[in-house]
Coordinates of C-alpha atoms and ligand atoms in Angstrom, one line a residue:
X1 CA -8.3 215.1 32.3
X2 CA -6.2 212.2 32.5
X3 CA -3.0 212.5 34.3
X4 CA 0.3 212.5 32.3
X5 CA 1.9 208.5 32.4
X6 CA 5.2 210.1 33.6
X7 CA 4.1 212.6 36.3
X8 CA 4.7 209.6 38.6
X9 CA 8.5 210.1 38.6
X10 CA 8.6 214.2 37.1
X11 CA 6.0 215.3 40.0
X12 CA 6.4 212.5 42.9
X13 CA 8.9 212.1 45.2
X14 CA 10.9 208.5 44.4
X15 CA 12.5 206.5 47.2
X16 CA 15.4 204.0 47.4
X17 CA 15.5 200.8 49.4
X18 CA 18.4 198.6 49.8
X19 CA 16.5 195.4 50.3
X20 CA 19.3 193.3 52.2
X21 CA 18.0 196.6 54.8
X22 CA 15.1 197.2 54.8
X23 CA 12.9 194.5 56.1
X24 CA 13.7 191.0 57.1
X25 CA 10.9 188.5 56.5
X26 CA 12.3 184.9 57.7
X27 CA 14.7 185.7 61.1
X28 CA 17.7 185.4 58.9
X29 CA 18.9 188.6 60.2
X30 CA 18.8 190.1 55.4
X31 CA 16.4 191.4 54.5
X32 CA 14.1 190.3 51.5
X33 CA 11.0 190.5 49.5
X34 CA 8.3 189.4 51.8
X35 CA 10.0 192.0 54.7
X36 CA 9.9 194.9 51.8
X37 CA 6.0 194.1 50.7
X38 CA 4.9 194.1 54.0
X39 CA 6.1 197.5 54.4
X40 CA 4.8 199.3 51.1
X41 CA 1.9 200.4 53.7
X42 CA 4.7 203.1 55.2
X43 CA 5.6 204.0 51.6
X44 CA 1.9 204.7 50.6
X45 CA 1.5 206.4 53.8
X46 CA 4.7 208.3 53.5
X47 CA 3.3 209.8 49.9
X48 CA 6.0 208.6 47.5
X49 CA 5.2 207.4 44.3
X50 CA 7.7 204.7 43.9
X51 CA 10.7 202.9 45.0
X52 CA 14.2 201.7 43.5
X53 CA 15.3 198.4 45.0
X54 CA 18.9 198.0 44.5
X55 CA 19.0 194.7 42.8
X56 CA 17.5 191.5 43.8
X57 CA 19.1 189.2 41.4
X58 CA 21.6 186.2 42.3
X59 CA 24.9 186.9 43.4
X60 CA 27.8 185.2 45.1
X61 CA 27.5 188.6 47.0
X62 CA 31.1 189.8 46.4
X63 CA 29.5 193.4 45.5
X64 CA 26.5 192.8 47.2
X65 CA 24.1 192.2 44.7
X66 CA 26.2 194.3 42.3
X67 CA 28.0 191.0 40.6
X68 CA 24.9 189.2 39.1
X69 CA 24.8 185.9 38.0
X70 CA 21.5 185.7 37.1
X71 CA 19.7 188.7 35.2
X72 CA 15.9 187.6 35.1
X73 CA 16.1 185.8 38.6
X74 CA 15.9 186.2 42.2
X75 CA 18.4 185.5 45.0
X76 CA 17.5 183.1 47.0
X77 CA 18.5 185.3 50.4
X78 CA 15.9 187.8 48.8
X79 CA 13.0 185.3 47.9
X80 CA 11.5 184.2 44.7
X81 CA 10.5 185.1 41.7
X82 CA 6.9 185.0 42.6
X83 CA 7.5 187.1 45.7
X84 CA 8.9 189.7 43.6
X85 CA 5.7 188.9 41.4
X86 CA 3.9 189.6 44.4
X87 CA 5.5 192.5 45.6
X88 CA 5.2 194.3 42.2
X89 CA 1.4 193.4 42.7
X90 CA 1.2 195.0 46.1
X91 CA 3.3 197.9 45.5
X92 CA 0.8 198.5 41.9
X93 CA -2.6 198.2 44.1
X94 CA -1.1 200.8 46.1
X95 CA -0.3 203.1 43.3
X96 CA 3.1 202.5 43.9
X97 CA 5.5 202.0 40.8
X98 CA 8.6 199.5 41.4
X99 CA 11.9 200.2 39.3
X100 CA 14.8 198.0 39.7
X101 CA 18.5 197.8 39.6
X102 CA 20.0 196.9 36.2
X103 CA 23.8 195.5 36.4
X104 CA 24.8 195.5 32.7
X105 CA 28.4 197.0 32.9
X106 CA 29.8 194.0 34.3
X107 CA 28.2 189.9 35.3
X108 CA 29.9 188.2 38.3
X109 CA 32.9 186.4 37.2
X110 CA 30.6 183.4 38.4
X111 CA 27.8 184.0 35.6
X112 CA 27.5 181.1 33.5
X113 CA 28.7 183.7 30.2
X114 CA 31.5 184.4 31.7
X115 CA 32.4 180.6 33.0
X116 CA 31.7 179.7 29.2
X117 CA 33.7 182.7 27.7
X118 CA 36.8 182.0 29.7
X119 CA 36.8 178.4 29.0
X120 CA 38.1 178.9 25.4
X121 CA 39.7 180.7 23.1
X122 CA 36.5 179.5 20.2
X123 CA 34.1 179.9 22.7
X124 CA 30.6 181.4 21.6
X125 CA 30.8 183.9 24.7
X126 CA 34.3 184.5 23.9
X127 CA 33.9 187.7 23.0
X128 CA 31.0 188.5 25.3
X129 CA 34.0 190.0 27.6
X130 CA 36.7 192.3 27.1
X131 CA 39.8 189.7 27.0
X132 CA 43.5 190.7 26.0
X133 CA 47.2 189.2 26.4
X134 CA 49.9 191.2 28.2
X135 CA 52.1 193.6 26.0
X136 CA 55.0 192.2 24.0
X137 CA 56.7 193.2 27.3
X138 CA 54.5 191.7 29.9
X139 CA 52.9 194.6 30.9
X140 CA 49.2 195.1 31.6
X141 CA 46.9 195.8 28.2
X142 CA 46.3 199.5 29.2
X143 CA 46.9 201.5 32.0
X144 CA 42.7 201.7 33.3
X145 CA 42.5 201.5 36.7
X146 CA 39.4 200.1 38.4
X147 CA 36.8 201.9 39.7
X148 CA 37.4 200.5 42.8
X149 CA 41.2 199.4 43.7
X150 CA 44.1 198.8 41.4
X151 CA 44.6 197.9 37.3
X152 CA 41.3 197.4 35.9
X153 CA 42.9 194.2 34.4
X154 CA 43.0 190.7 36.0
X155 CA 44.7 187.3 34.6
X156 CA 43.2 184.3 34.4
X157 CA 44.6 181.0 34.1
X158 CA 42.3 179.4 32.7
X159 CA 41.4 181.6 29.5
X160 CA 44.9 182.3 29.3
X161 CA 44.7 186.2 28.8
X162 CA 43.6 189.2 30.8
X163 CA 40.0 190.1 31.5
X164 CA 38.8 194.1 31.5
X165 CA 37.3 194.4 35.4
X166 CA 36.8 197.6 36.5
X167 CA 35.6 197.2 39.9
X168 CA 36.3 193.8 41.7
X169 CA 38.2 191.1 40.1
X170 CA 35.0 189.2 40.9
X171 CA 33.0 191.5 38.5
X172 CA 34.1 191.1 35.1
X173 CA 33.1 194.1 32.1
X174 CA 30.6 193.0 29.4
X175 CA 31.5 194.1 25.9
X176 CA 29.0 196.3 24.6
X177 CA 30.8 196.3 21.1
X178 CA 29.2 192.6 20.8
X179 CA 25.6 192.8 19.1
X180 CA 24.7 189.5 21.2
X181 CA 25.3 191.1 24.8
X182 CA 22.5 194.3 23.3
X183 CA 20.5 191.8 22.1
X184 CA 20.7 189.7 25.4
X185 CA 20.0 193.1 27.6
X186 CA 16.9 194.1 25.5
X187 CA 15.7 190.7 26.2
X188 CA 16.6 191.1 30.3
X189 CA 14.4 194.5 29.8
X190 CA 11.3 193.4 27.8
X191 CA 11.9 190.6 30.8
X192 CA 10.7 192.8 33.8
X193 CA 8.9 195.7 31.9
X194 CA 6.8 192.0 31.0
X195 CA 6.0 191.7 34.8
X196 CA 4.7 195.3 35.3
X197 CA 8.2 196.8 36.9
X198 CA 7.8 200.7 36.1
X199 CA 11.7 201.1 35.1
X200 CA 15.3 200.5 35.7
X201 CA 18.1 202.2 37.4
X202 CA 21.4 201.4 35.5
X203 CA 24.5 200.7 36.9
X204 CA 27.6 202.6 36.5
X205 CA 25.2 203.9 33.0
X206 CA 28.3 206.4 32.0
X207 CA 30.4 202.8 31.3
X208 CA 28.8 200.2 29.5
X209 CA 31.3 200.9 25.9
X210 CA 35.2 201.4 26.2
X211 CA 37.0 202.8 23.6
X212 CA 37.3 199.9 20.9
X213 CA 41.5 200.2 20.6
X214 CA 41.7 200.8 24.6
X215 CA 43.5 203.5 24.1
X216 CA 45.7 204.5 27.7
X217 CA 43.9 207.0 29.8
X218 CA 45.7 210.5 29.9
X219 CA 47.4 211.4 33.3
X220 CA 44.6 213.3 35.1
X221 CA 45.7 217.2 35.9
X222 CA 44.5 219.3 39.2
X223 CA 41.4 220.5 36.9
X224 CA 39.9 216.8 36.8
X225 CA 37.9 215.7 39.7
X226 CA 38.8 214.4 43.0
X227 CA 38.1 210.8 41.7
X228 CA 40.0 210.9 38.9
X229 CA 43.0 212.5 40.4
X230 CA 42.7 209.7 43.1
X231 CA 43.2 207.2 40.1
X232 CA 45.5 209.5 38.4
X233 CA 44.5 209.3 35.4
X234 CA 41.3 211.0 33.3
X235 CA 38.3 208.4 32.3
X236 CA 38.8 209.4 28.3
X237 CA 38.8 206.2 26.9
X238 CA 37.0 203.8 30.0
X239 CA 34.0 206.3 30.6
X240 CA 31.7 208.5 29.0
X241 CA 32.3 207.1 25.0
X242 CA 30.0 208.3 22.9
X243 CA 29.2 205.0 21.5
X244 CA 27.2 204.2 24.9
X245 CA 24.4 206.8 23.5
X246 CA 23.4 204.2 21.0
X247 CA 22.2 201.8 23.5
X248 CA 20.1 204.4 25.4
X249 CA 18.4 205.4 22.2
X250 CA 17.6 201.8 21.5
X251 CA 16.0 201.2 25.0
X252 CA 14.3 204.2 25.2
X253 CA 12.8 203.2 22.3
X254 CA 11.7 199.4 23.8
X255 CA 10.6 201.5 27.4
X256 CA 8.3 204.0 25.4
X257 CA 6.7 200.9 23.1
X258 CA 5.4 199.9 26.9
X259 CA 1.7 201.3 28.4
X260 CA 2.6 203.4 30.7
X261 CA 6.2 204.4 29.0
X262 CA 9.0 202.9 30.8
X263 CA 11.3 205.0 32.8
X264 CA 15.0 204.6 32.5
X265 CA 17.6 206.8 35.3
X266 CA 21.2 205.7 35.0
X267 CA 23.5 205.9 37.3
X268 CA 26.1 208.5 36.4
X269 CA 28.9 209.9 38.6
X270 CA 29.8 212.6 36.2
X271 CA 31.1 215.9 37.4
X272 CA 30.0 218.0 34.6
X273 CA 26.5 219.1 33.9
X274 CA 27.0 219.1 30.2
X275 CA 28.4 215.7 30.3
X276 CA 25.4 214.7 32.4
X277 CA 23.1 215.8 30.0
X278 CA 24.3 213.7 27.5
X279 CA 22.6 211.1 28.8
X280 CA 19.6 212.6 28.0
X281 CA 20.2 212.5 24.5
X282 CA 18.0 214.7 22.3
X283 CA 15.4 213.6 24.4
X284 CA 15.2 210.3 23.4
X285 CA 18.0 208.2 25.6
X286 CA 17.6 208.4 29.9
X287 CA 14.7 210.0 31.1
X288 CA 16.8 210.8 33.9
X289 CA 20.5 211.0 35.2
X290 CA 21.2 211.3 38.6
X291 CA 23.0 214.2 40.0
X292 CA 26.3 213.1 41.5
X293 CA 27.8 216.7 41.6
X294 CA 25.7 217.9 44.3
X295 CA 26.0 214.4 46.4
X296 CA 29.8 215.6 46.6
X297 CA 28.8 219.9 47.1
X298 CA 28.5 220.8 50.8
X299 CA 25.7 222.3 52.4
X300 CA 26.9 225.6 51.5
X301 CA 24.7 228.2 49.9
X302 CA 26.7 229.6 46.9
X303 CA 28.2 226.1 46.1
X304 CA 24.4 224.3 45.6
X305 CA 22.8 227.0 44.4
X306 CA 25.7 226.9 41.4
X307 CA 25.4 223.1 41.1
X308 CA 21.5 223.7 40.5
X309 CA 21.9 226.7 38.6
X310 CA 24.4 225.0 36.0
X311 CA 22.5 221.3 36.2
X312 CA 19.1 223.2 34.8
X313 CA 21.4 225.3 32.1
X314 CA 22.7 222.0 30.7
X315 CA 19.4 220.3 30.5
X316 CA 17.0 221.8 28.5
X317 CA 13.4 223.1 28.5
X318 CA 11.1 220.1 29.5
X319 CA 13.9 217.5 30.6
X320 CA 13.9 216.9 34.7
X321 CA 16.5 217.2 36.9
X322 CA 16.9 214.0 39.5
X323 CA 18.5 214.6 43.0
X324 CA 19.3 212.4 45.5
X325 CA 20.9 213.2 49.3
X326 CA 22.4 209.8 49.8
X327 CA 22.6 206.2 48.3
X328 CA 23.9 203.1 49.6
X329 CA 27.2 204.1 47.6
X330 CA 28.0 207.4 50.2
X331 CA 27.5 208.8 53.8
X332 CA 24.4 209.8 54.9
X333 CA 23.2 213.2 54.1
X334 CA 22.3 214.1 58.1
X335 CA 25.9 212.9 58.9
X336 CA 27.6 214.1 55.4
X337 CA 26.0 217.6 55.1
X338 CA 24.7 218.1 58.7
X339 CA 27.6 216.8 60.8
X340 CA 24.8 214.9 62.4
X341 CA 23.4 217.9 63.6
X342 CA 19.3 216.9 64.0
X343 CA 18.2 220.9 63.3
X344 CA 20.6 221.1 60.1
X345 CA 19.2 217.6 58.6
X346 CA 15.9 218.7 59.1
X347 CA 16.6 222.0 56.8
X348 CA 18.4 219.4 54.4
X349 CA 15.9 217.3 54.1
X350 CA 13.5 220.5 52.9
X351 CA 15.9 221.6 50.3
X352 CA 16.1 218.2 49.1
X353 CA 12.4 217.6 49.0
X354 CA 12.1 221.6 46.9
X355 CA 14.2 221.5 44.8
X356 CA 13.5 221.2 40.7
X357 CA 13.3 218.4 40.0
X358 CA 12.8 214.6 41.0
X359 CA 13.9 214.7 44.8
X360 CA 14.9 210.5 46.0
X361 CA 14.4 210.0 49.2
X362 CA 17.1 206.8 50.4
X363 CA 15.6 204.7 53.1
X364 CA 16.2 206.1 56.3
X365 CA 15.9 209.2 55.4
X366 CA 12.8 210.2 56.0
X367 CA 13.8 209.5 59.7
X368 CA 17.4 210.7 59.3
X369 CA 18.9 208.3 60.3
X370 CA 23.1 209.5 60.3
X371 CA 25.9 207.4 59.7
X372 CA 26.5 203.7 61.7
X373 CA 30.0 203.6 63.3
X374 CA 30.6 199.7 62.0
X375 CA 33.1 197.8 64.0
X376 CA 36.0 196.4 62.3
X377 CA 34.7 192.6 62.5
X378 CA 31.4 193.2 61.1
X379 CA 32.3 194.8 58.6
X380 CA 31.2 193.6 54.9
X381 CA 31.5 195.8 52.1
X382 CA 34.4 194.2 50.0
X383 CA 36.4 198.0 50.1
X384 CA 35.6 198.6 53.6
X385 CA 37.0 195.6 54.6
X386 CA 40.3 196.1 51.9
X387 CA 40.7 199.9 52.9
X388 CA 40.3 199.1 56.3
X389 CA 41.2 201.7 58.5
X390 CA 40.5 204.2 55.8
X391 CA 37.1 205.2 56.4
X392 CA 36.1 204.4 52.6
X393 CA 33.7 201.4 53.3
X394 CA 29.9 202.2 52.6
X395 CA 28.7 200.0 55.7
X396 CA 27.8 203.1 57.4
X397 CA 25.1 204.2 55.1
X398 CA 23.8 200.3 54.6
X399 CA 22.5 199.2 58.0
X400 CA 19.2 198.2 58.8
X401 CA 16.1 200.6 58.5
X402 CA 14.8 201.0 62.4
X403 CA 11.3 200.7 62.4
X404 CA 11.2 200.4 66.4
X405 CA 13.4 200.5 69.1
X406 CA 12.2 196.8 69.8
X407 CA 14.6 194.4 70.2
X408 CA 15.8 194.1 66.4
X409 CA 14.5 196.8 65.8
X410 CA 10.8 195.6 63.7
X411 CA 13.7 194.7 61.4
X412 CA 14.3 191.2 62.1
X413 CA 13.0 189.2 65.0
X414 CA 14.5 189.8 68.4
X415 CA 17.7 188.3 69.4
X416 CA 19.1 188.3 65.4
X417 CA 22.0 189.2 64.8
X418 CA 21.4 192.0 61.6
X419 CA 23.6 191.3 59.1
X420 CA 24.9 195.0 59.4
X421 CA 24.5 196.4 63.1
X422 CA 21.9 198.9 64.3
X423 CA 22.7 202.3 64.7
X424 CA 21.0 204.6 67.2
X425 CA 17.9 202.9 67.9
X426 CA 16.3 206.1 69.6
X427 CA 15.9 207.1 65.8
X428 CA 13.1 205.0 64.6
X429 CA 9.6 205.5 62.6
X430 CA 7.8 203.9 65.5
X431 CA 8.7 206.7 67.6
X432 CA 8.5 209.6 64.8
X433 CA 4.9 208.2 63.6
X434 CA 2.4 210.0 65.4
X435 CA 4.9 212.6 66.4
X436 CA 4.1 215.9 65.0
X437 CA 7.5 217.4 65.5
X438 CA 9.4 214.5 64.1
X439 CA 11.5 214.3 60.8
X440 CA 8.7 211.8 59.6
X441 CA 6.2 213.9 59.6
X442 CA 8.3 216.9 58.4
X443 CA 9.0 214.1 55.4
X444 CA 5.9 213.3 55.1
X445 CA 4.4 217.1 55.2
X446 CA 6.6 217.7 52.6
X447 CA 6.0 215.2 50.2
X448 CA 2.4 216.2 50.3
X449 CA 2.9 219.8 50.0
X450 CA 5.1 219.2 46.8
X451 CA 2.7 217.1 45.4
X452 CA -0.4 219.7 46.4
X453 CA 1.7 222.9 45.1
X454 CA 2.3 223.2 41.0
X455 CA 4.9 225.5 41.7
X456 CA 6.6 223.4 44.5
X457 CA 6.3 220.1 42.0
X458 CA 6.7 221.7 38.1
X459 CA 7.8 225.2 39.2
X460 CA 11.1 227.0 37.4
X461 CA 13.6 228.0 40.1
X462 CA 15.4 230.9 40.7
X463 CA 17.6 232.2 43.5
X464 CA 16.4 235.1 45.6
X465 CA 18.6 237.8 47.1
X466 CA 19.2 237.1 51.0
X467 CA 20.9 237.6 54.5
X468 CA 25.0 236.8 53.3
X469 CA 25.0 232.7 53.8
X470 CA 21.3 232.4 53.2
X471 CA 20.2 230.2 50.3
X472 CA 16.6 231.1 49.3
X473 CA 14.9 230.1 45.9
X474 CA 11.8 231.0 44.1
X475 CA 9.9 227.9 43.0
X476 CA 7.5 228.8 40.1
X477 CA 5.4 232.4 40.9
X478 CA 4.1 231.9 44.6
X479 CA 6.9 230.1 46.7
X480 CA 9.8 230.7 48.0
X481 CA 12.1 228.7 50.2
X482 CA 14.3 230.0 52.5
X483 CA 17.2 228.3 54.6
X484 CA 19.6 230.1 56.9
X485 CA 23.1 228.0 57.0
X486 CA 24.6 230.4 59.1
X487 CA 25.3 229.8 63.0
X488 CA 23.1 233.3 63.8
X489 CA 19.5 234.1 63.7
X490 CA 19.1 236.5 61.2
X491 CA 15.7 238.4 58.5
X492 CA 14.6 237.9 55.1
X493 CA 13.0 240.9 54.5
X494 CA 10.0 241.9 51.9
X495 CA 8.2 238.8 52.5
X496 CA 4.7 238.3 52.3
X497 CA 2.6 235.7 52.5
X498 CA 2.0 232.3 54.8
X499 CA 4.7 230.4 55.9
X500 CA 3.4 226.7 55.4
X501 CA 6.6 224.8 56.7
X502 CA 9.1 225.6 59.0
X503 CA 11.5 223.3 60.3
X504 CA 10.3 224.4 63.4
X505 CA 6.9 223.2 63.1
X506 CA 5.4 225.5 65.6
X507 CA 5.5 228.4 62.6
X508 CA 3.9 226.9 60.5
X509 CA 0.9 228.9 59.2
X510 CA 2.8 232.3 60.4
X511 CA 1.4 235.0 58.1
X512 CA 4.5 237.1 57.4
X513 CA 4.1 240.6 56.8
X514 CA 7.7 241.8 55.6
X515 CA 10.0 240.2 57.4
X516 CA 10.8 236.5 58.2
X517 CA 12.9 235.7 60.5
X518 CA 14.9 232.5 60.8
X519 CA 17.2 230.8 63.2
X520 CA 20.4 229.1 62.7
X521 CA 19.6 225.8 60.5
X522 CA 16.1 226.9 60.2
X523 CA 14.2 226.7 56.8
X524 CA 11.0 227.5 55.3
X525 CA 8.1 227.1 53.3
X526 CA 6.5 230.5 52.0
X527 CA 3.6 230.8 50.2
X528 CA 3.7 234.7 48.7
X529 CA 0.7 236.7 48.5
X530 CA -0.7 236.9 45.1
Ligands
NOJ1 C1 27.5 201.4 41.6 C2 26.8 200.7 42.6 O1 25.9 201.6 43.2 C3 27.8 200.2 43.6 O2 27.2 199.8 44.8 C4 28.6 199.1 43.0 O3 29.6 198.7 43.8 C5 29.2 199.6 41.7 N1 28.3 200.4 40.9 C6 29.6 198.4 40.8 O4 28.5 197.8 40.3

């Protein structure tokens, strides 16, 4: 029987590569195109089925990649077209599927739209941006705050008015109200599906439409979340309008017309499940919506098992959770959720890679690689560098992947400087290759028994009573995993059946016969007797 066209992304594991990181082609200390193709051979081996590059489009580079100026190019840092021609080609022969990074909430204010839209009041592109005049009494249009730092709202002289920007005053919002910015998107889309790229991850996906009469936000109360009090105000009319809905409908529709179907995740930071499921649709919008609540849950047993409990309640029967332990936008999860503690990632890195679910793996991961300590004058992540000593900058989680502990690193050739330093260098895939102890091969053990076990891979999930502090889950009828996050050593009892992964690789292939016992940070694999 033929295998489903989407088991690719509801039964594999997915992986996310910030290509500036991950492999650097040409000595220039960034990575790029040619540096990532020439290392799909360690995603094959490591058993994903696909990859998310973060984008690879033009940009001045304010945000990183994140303030495009181009939408069906390549920047020049990161290659050409044809090398990402060429990469898709590799990564395809390999059975790997490439989805990429779509930016549509907002251009760089250096995009050619934006240059013509603020150029005049009659301009065709006028309206392709949000633009408004102070108040009668000079005040700001609204009271939106950016994402990021400040009034969402930035003047500029030359158009005269005030342009909505809600995360640097370098990125400047599209309006989604205008029929010629969808139109333009569905073209960017029909663009790269064209060249064989398996999906998209969108950008800030919760954003896209404001509230046509930009309404003020509401001062937010001690029941909103952290981010929003931050801001203090609630995201009622700048977020999450049901307007955006539309749009996902309409590219669902162009992503399902391809052979294989399209997939479409967005990028929502939503602290609700039932919000999150919105984006879902009936069905017919995002095929998936990553799971921001339990990036921001610690490693705490009661706390994820409610995250996961509620996140499956909200979506229904057939519709696939996506979870992710870290992106290039927050710490690591061996330094957020282990405190850099080597044993505790390891057990992290199992839950992550059984739960329901499409686990993404970010690069490094699979090493765990922790948090880099970046000194003041390197750094380059535009709030780092503004918040600065406030330890909000996400140059920790962004430095190079370590391949080796060669001089740098089989990242770039020795004696190059990295555009983001090295961390720890003694934590590298060289080294963890053949190991069979290391966090690579655990990775790599896992993926494959997830991939080898139905119930591990399509499985329903259910919590199992446990030692107070334990979090242990069913997965489908024969496994159950088990992880103790307390500090003492402690017994699951009523357990039989093999135990196919410990964290401690020397159990593996225990036959339990009652009890299982587990040390602090330890977690397991069980396969029940039938
Ligand atoms: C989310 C991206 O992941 C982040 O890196 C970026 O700064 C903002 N969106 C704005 O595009």
């Amino acid at each position: 029987m033929a295998e489903d066209p989407r088991a690719w992304w509801r039964h594999g594991v997915l992986y996310q590569v910030y290509p500036r990181s991950f492999a650097d082609s040409n000595g220039d200390g960034v990575g790029d195109l040619v540096g990532l193709t020439r290392h799909l051979d360690h995603l094959q081996w490591l058993g994903v089925r696909g990859f998310w590059s973060s984008p690879i489009t033009p940009s001045p580079n304010f945000d990183w990649g994140y303030d495009v100026v181009d939408y069906t190019g390549v920047d020049p840092a990161l290659g050409t077209l044809a090398d990402a021609e060429t990469m898709i080609a590799s990564a395809t022969a390999r059975g790997l599927k490439v989805i990429l990074d779509l930016v549509p909430n907002h251009t760089s204010t250096q995009h050619p739209w934006f240059l013509e839209s603020r150029s005049s009041r009659d301009s065709p592109k006028r309206d392709w941006y949000v633009w408004q005049d102070a108040k009668p009494d000079g005040s700001l249009p609204n009271n939106w705050q950016s994402s990021f730092i400040g009034p969402a709202w930035r003047f500029d002289e030359i158009a005269g008015q005030y342009y909505l920007s809600n995360f640097l005053p370098e990125q400047a919002d599209l309006n989604w109200w205008n029929p010629e910015v969808r139109a333009e998107f569905e073209r960017i889309l029909r663009f790269w599906f064209d060249l064989g790229v398996a999906g998209f991850r969108i950008d800030v996906a919760h954003m896209l439409v404001k509230d046509r009469e930009l309404r003020d936000n509401p001062p937010a109360t001690d029941d909103d979340p952290f981010i929003e009090q931050l801001h203090g105000q609630r995201q009622q009319y700048n977020a999450n309008r049901p307007e955006v809905h539309e749009i996902y409908r309409r590219w669902r529709v162009i992503a399902d017309s391809y052979d294989p179907p399209r997939l479409l995740i967005g990028e929502t930071p939503v602290w609700k499940p039932t919000i999150l499921a919105s984006y879902y649709g009936e069905g017919d919008e995002l095929d998936l919506a990553f799971n921001f609540i339990l990036l921001e849950t610690p490693f705490d047993a009661d706390a994820m098992h409610e995250v996961i409990e509620t996140t499956l309640a909200a979506l229904p029967q057939g519709w696939q959770a996506v979870w992710a332990g870290g992106n290039h936008d927050v710490s690591r999860f061996p330094t957020r959720w282990a405190g850099n503690s080597p044993t505790r990632a390891r057990a992290a890195l199992l839950m992550l890679l059984t739960l329901p679910g499409t686990p993404f793996l970010y690069a490094g991961d699979e090493i765990l690689m922790t948090d880099t300590a970046v000194p003041p004058d390197r750094l380059r992540d535009p709030i780092g560098v503004q918040l600065y000593p406030m330890p909000f900058g996400r140059d920790p989680e962004r430095t190079p992947m370590q391949w080796s502990a060669e001089p740098g690193a089989g990242f770039t050739d020795p004696g190059v400087e990295p555009w983001l330093p090295f961390g720890d260098l003694a934590v590298n895939v060289a080294a963890q290759r053949d190991d069979p102890g290391s966090a690579l091969t655990l990775t790599r053990d896992l993926i494959g028994l997830r991939e080898a076990i139905v119930d591990l891979h399509a499985g329903g999930y259910g919590r199992v009573d446990g030692p107070a502090g334990w979090w242990c889950y069913r997965r489908g009828e024969r496994v159950v995993v088990a992880i103790n996050l307390t500090g003492t050593a402690g017994v699951l009892g009523g357990v039989h059946g093999l135990l196919r992964i410990s964290t401690d690789r020397s159990r593996d292939g225990e036959v339990l016969d009652g009890d299982l016992a587990l040390e602090p940070d330890e977690a397991a694999i069980i396969w029940l007797d039938a």
